[in-house]
Short mmCIF file of C-alpha atoms in Angstrom, two decimals:
data_model
loop_
_atom_site.label_atom_id
_atom_site.label_comp_id
_atom_site.label_asym_id
_atom_site.label_seq_id
_atom_site.Cartn_x
_atom_site.Cartn_y
_atom_site.Cartn_z
CA MET Z 1 35.84 7.19 47.89
CA ARG Z 2 33.10 7.20 45.30
CA SER Z 3 31.09 4.05 43.78
CA PRO Z 4 31.69 3.34 40.62
CA LEU Z 5 27.87 3.23 40.63
CA HIS Z 6 27.20 6.26 41.37
CA ILE Z 7 25.77 8.98 39.29
CA SER Z 8 25.31 12.40 39.92
CA ALA Z 9 22.90 14.54 38.78
CA SER Z 10 24.79 16.71 36.22
CA MET Z 11 25.29 13.32 34.83
CA LEU Z 12 21.68 11.84 34.72
CA VAL Z 13 19.97 15.61 32.87
CA ALA Z 14 22.79 15.07 30.34
CA PHE Z 15 22.14 11.43 30.08
CA VAL Z 16 18.49 11.81 30.60
CA ALA Z 17 18.96 14.93 26.97
CA ALA Z 18 20.69 12.91 24.87
CA VAL Z 19 18.34 10.12 25.01
CA SER Z 20 15.64 12.81 24.64
CA VAL Z 21 17.35 14.38 21.65
CA GLN Z 22 18.08 10.65 20.02
CA ALA Z 23 14.43 9.66 20.77
CA PHE Z 24 12.92 12.52 18.83
CA GLN Z 25 15.64 12.90 15.71
CA ARG Z 26 13.63 12.52 12.39
CA ASP Z 27 15.14 10.51 9.42
CA THR Z 28 16.06 13.50 6.66
CA THR Z 29 16.63 10.38 4.11
CA ALA Z 30 15.48 7.19 2.79
CA ARG Z 31 17.18 4.30 1.14
CA TRP Z 32 15.96 2.43 -1.76
CA GLN Z 33 15.49 -1.34 -1.00
CA LYS Z 34 14.70 -4.51 -3.91
CA ILE Z 35 11.59 -6.03 -3.41
CA THR Z 36 11.82 -9.71 -4.79
CA SER Z 37 9.23 -12.51 -5.60
CA GLY Z 38 10.21 -15.79 -6.29
CA ALA Z 39 12.78 -15.98 -9.34
CA GLU Z 40 11.41 -13.52 -11.75
CA PHE Z 41 10.17 -10.34 -10.22
CA SER Z 42 11.52 -7.58 -8.37
CA VAL Z 43 11.10 -3.59 -7.62
CA MET Z 44 12.63 -1.05 -5.31
CA MET Z 45 10.44 0.36 -3.15
CA PRO Z 46 11.71 3.58 -0.72
CA ALA Z 47 13.01 1.62 2.99
CA GLY Z 48 10.20 2.04 5.20
CA SER Z 49 7.61 0.48 3.92
CA ASN Z 50 4.64 -1.84 5.15
CA GLY Z 51 3.49 -5.24 4.27
CA TYR Z 52 0.96 -7.71 4.86
CA VAL Z 53 0.06 -11.26 3.29
CA ASP Z 54 -3.07 -12.65 3.27
CA ASP Z 55 -3.10 -16.38 3.15
CA ARG Z 56 -6.64 -17.21 3.02
CA GLU Z 57 -8.11 -18.53 0.09
CA TYR Z 58 -11.59 -17.03 -1.25
CA THR Z 59 -13.66 -16.24 -4.29
CA THR Z 60 -14.55 -12.71 -5.92
CA GLY Z 61 -16.58 -11.36 -8.20
CA THR Z 62 -19.49 -11.94 -10.14
CA ASP Z 63 -17.83 -14.99 -11.53
CA ARG Z 64 -15.97 -16.13 -8.48
CA ILE Z 65 -12.73 -16.23 -9.05
CA ARG Z 66 -10.41 -17.83 -6.95
CA VAL Z 67 -7.47 -15.95 -5.01
CA SER Z 68 -5.64 -18.31 -3.20
CA LYS Z 69 -2.90 -15.83 -2.15
CA ARG Z 70 -2.28 -11.79 -1.76
CA THR Z 71 0.80 -10.38 -0.49
CA PHE Z 72 1.32 -6.13 -0.58
CA TYR Z 73 3.57 -3.54 0.36
CA TYR Z 74 2.59 -0.26 0.77
CA ARG Z 75 4.65 3.19 1.05
CA ASN Z 76 3.44 7.05 1.72
CA ILE Z 77 6.30 9.33 1.21
CA ASN Z 78 6.91 12.84 -0.24
CA GLY Z 79 3.32 13.53 -1.43
CA ALA Z 80 3.82 9.98 -3.27
CA VAL Z 81 1.89 6.34 -2.77
CA LEU Z 82 3.35 3.09 -3.94
CA LEU Z 83 1.64 -0.06 -3.67
CA SER Z 84 3.37 -3.68 -4.66
CA GLU Z 85 1.01 -6.03 -4.66
CA VAL Z 86 0.95 -9.93 -5.67
CA ILE Z 87 -1.63 -11.96 -6.57
CA GLU Z 88 -2.03 -15.80 -6.42
CA GLY Z 89 -4.56 -17.99 -8.02
CA ASP Z 90 -6.96 -18.01 -11.34
CA VAL Z 91 -4.81 -14.94 -11.93
CA LYS Z 92 -5.82 -14.54 -15.54
CA ALA Z 93 -9.77 -13.92 -14.85
CA TYR Z 94 -8.73 -11.94 -12.13
CA GLN Z 95 -6.83 -9.63 -14.32
CA LYS Z 96 -9.65 -9.62 -16.87
CA GLU Z 97 -12.52 -8.15 -14.31
CA MET Z 98 -9.50 -6.08 -12.98
CA MET Z 99 -8.86 -4.03 -16.54
CA SER Z 100 -12.73 -4.33 -16.39
CA ARG Z 101 -13.28 -2.58 -13.46
CA LEU Z 102 -10.47 0.00 -13.74
CA HIS Z 103 -11.72 1.29 -17.51
CA THR Z 104 -15.37 1.66 -15.62
CA ALA Z 105 -14.28 3.50 -12.75
CA SER Z 106 -15.71 6.72 -12.22
CA PRO Z 107 -13.74 8.73 -13.29
CA GLY Z 108 -11.49 5.96 -15.32
CA TYR Z 109 -8.48 4.47 -15.98
CA ASP Z 110 -7.26 4.44 -19.71
CA LEU Z 111 -5.00 1.84 -21.20
CA VAL Z 112 -1.50 3.64 -22.32
CA LYS Z 113 0.72 0.38 -23.02
CA THR Z 114 0.30 -3.20 -22.84
CA GLN Z 115 3.34 -5.19 -24.14
CA THR Z 116 4.03 -9.33 -24.88
CA PHE Z 117 7.20 -10.91 -23.99
CA ASP Z 118 8.56 -14.64 -22.85
CA LYS Z 119 4.88 -15.62 -21.82
CA VAL Z 120 5.16 -12.45 -19.64
CA SER Z 121 1.57 -10.11 -20.44
CA VAL Z 122 2.59 -6.24 -19.91
CA HIS Z 123 -0.49 -3.46 -19.20
CA ILE Z 124 0.04 -0.02 -17.45
CA LEU Z 125 -3.34 2.17 -17.31
CA THR Z 126 -3.38 5.80 -16.20
CA LYS Z 127 -5.90 8.32 -14.96
CA LYS Z 128 -5.72 11.95 -14.14
CA SER Z 129 -7.76 14.01 -11.72
CA GLU Z 130 -8.10 17.23 -10.41
CA ARG Z 131 -5.33 16.98 -7.77
CA LEU Z 132 -4.07 13.55 -8.41
CA PHE Z 133 -2.64 11.02 -10.85
CA SER Z 134 -2.58 7.72 -10.86
CA ILE Z 135 -1.23 4.51 -12.45
CA GLN Z 136 -1.21 1.14 -12.09
CA GLN Z 137 1.02 -1.56 -14.40
CA LEU Z 138 -0.07 -5.00 -13.92
CA VAL Z 139 2.46 -8.19 -15.16
CA LEU Z 140 0.90 -11.53 -15.57
CA PHE Z 141 3.14 -14.45 -15.52
CA LYS Z 142 2.55 -18.05 -14.19
CA ASP Z 143 -0.10 -18.21 -11.75
CA ARG Z 144 1.08 -15.33 -10.20
CA LEU Z 145 -0.45 -11.76 -11.31
CA TYR Z 146 2.06 -8.76 -9.60
CA ILE Z 147 0.59 -5.56 -9.75
CA LEU Z 148 2.44 -1.66 -8.96
CA GLN Z 149 0.67 1.22 -8.20
CA GLY Z 150 1.61 4.69 -7.87
CA HIS Z 151 -0.31 7.80 -7.30
CA ALA Z 152 0.69 11.42 -6.61
CA ALA Z 153 -0.56 15.23 -7.30
CA ASP Z 154 1.32 15.34 -10.92
CA GLU Z 155 2.87 12.56 -13.61
CA ASN Z 156 6.08 13.86 -13.04
CA ASN Z 157 6.12 12.76 -9.55
CA PRO Z 158 10.51 11.39 -9.60
CA ILE Z 159 9.51 8.88 -6.71
CA VAL Z 160 6.70 7.20 -8.91
CA ALA Z 161 8.85 7.62 -11.94
CA GLN Z 162 12.00 5.60 -10.12
CA TYR Z 163 9.74 2.93 -8.80
CA PHE Z 164 8.49 1.99 -11.95
CA ARG Z 165 11.53 1.72 -13.84
CA SER Z 166 13.09 0.36 -11.36
CA LEU Z 167 10.66 -2.96 -12.49
CA THR Z 168 12.72 -6.16 -13.33
CA ILE Z 169 11.23 -9.19 -14.46
CA ASP Z 170 12.89 -12.52 -15.18
CA PRO Z 171 10.80 -14.93 -17.21
CA GLY Z 172 13.68 -17.24 -17.36
CA LYS Z 173 16.02 -16.57 -20.62
CA LYS Z 174 17.21 -12.58 -19.71
CA ALA Z 175 15.99 -10.49 -16.95
CA ILE Z 176 13.78 -7.30 -18.29
CA MET Z 177 13.44 -3.45 -17.71
CA PRO Z 178 9.59 -2.71 -19.61
CA ASN Z 179 9.99 0.85 -18.01
CA ILE Z 180 13.32 2.13 -19.23
CA SER Z 181 13.92 3.25 -22.86
CA THR Z 182 17.44 1.64 -24.99
CA GLY Z 183 20.60 3.66 -23.48
CA LYS Z 184 19.17 4.86 -20.06
CA ASP Z 185 22.26 4.66 -17.37
CA LEU Z 186 21.04 1.78 -15.45
CA LYS Z 187 23.09 2.60 -12.41
CA SER Z 188 21.22 4.77 -11.22
CA ILE Z 189 18.02 3.03 -11.86
CA VAL Z 190 19.20 -0.06 -9.62
CA ASP Z 191 21.05 2.16 -7.49
CA PRO Z 192 19.47 4.74 -6.86
CA PRO Z 193 20.57 7.72 -4.75
CA ASP Z 194 18.38 7.75 -1.52
CA ILE Z 195 15.34 9.88 -1.23
CA VAL Z 196 15.62 13.30 1.21
CA LEU Z 197 12.90 13.61 2.68
CA SER Z 198 10.81 16.44 2.68
CA ASP Z 199 8.43 18.52 5.25
CA ALA Z 200 5.62 16.92 3.84
CA ASN Z 201 6.78 14.42 6.05
CA SER Z 202 6.20 16.65 9.06
CA VAL Z 203 2.20 15.98 8.74
CA ASP Z 204 -0.35 16.64 11.40
CA LEU Z 205 -1.73 13.40 12.45
CA ASN Z 206 -5.05 15.67 14.78
CA PRO Z 207 -7.43 15.27 12.40
CA ILE Z 208 -8.76 18.13 10.81
CA SER Z 209 -12.29 19.99 11.95
CA GLY Z 210 -14.11 21.23 8.52
CA LYS Z 211 -14.41 19.03 5.25
CA ALA Z 212 -10.93 17.86 3.12
CA ASP Z 213 -10.49 19.36 -0.48
CA ARG Z 214 -9.86 15.82 -1.71
CA ASP Z 215 -11.30 13.00 1.48
CA ALA Z 216 -9.06 9.91 1.43
CA ILE Z 217 -8.60 7.19 -0.86
CA ILE Z 218 -9.41 3.83 0.09
CA LEU Z 219 -6.75 1.99 -2.27
CA HIS Z 220 -7.18 -1.72 -0.50
CA ARG Z 221 -9.77 -2.92 2.27
CA ALA Z 222 -8.30 -6.03 3.75
CA ARG Z 223 -10.74 -8.74 4.77
CA PRO Z 224 -11.68 -9.40 8.32
CA ARG Z 225 -11.52 -12.31 9.80
CA PHE Z 226 -14.56 -14.57 10.17
CA SER Z 227 -14.22 -17.95 13.13
CA ASP Z 228 -15.53 -21.14 12.54
CA ALA Z 229 -17.29 -20.26 16.17
CA PHE Z 230 -18.97 -17.94 14.60
CA ARG Z 231 -19.71 -19.85 11.18
CA ARG Z 232 -21.06 -22.39 13.57
CA ALA Z 233 -23.61 -19.66 15.68
CA GLY Z 234 -24.38 -18.48 12.66
CA THR Z 235 -23.48 -14.88 13.89
CA THR Z 236 -23.81 -12.51 11.21
CA GLY Z 237 -24.06 -8.58 10.85
CA THR Z 238 -22.45 -5.46 9.81
CA ILE Z 239 -19.81 -3.66 11.85
CA VAL Z 240 -19.60 0.01 11.40
CA LEU Z 241 -16.13 1.45 12.48
CA ASN Z 242 -14.68 4.91 13.12
CA VAL Z 243 -12.06 5.13 11.65
CA LEU Z 244 -8.66 7.21 11.79
CA PHE Z 245 -7.22 7.98 8.24
CA SER Z 246 -3.70 9.66 9.15
CA ALA Z 247 -1.65 12.26 6.56
CA ALA Z 248 1.22 9.90 7.51
CA GLY Z 249 -1.03 7.15 5.35
CA LYS Z 250 -1.18 4.97 8.23
CA VAL Z 251 -4.58 4.17 10.08
CA GLU Z 252 -3.94 5.70 14.15
CA LYS Z 253 -7.46 5.10 15.83
CA VAL Z 254 -10.35 2.59 14.62
CA GLU Z 255 -13.13 2.80 17.54
CA TYR Z 256 -16.42 0.61 17.73
CA ARG Z 257 -19.24 2.43 16.57
CA SER Z 258 -22.50 0.34 16.18
CA GLY Z 259 -23.37 -3.51 15.17
CA VAL Z 260 -22.88 -7.15 16.54
CA PHE Z 261 -20.29 -6.34 18.94
CA ALA Z 262 -19.10 -9.51 18.85
CA LEU Z 263 -17.68 -9.30 15.83
CA SER Z 264 -15.73 -6.24 16.41
CA ASP Z 265 -12.34 -7.30 17.18
CA GLY Z 266 -12.02 -9.23 13.51
CA ALA Z 267 -13.19 -6.16 11.56
CA THR Z 268 -10.80 -3.79 13.90
CA GLU Z 269 -7.84 -6.03 12.18
CA ALA Z 270 -9.03 -5.57 8.94
CA ALA Z 271 -9.43 -1.59 8.77
CA ARG Z 272 -6.00 -1.54 10.85
CA ASN Z 273 -4.53 -3.00 7.43
CA ILE Z 274 -6.54 -0.64 4.77
CA LEU Z 275 -4.31 1.21 2.42
CA PHE Z 276 -5.30 4.39 1.46
CA ILE Z 277 -4.24 7.63 0.20
CA PRO Z 278 -4.16 10.61 2.70
CA ALA Z 279 -6.91 12.63 2.28
CA GLU Z 280 -4.96 16.77 1.14
CA LYS Z 281 -6.79 20.50 2.02
CA ASP Z 282 -4.38 23.51 0.47
CA GLY Z 283 -2.37 21.00 -1.32
CA ARG Z 284 -1.17 19.43 2.04
CA PRO Z 285 -1.83 15.81 3.51
CA VAL Z 286 -4.53 16.23 6.75
CA SER Z 287 -5.72 13.29 8.85
CA VAL Z 288 -9.49 11.87 8.48
CA TRP Z 289 -12.11 10.42 10.63
CA LYS Z 290 -14.08 8.01 7.97
CA GLN Z 291 -16.41 5.39 8.51
CA VAL Z 292 -15.92 2.27 7.68
CA SER Z 293 -17.97 -0.89 7.01
CA TYR Z 294 -17.91 -4.84 7.53
CA THR Z 295 -20.39 -7.30 6.17
CA TYR Z 296 -20.23 -11.32 8.35
CA SER Z 297 -22.21 -13.52 6.13
CA ILE Z 298 -22.11 -17.39 6.17
CA TYR Z 299 -23.27 -17.07 2.32
#
């Protein structure tokens, strides 16, 4: 009699084949999911978003603006890059400094819309370059600054459009969707159809050997951790890393290049959380190596 635990060679081959097919099967669609912050803010973002929270208080800018917490959500999909950020701290000063920085960038952003209602301040800025359209929306309410970013090849990208249309603000009296016009079909906005993933999501993660038509654009650099032990010891200096920015919108590899090696762990962790727009060549995202440096100072 055959043992109940007996597995024939043919059964094993069939099992391995089934597991292999399942392991390498690629999703063909992505659902939209709601991201909320408190009771007053929500936005829809495609499933599979990456996010992290930095709750280490610090100061930034020439005016030493206080930031107590930053929360990020990021998604790279079908050639569109979406970023949602929530900032807590001295948010009015931070908004003012950020608006100035966006205007003076090269090329700079243009302010295309300003709106105020129920103590909510909304600003929309756009920038168009040869291969990239970028839009940012700053929403200031109470003690938080909400920032939406969308980046794509042109201003008609449907994923970027749906992302911004879904923004909902509830200051307490009535929920408002500031980016849709009256008479729009709300059902298609609050319950949008799944995104059909294009071949652009099947990217080559191997770095290109030549030069990209457009280099990777860093949207946010996480701050490296600086331990109290290193501060007390006066361990300072600059760490230089080689970072592989993949066509999939993720940091694939981080390699130490030079600097105080003892500080490299914190710098490597920060580099892995860099948010960016992938480099592009011949109209497709590509993977590239870039050097990234972090400076540790006790001042």
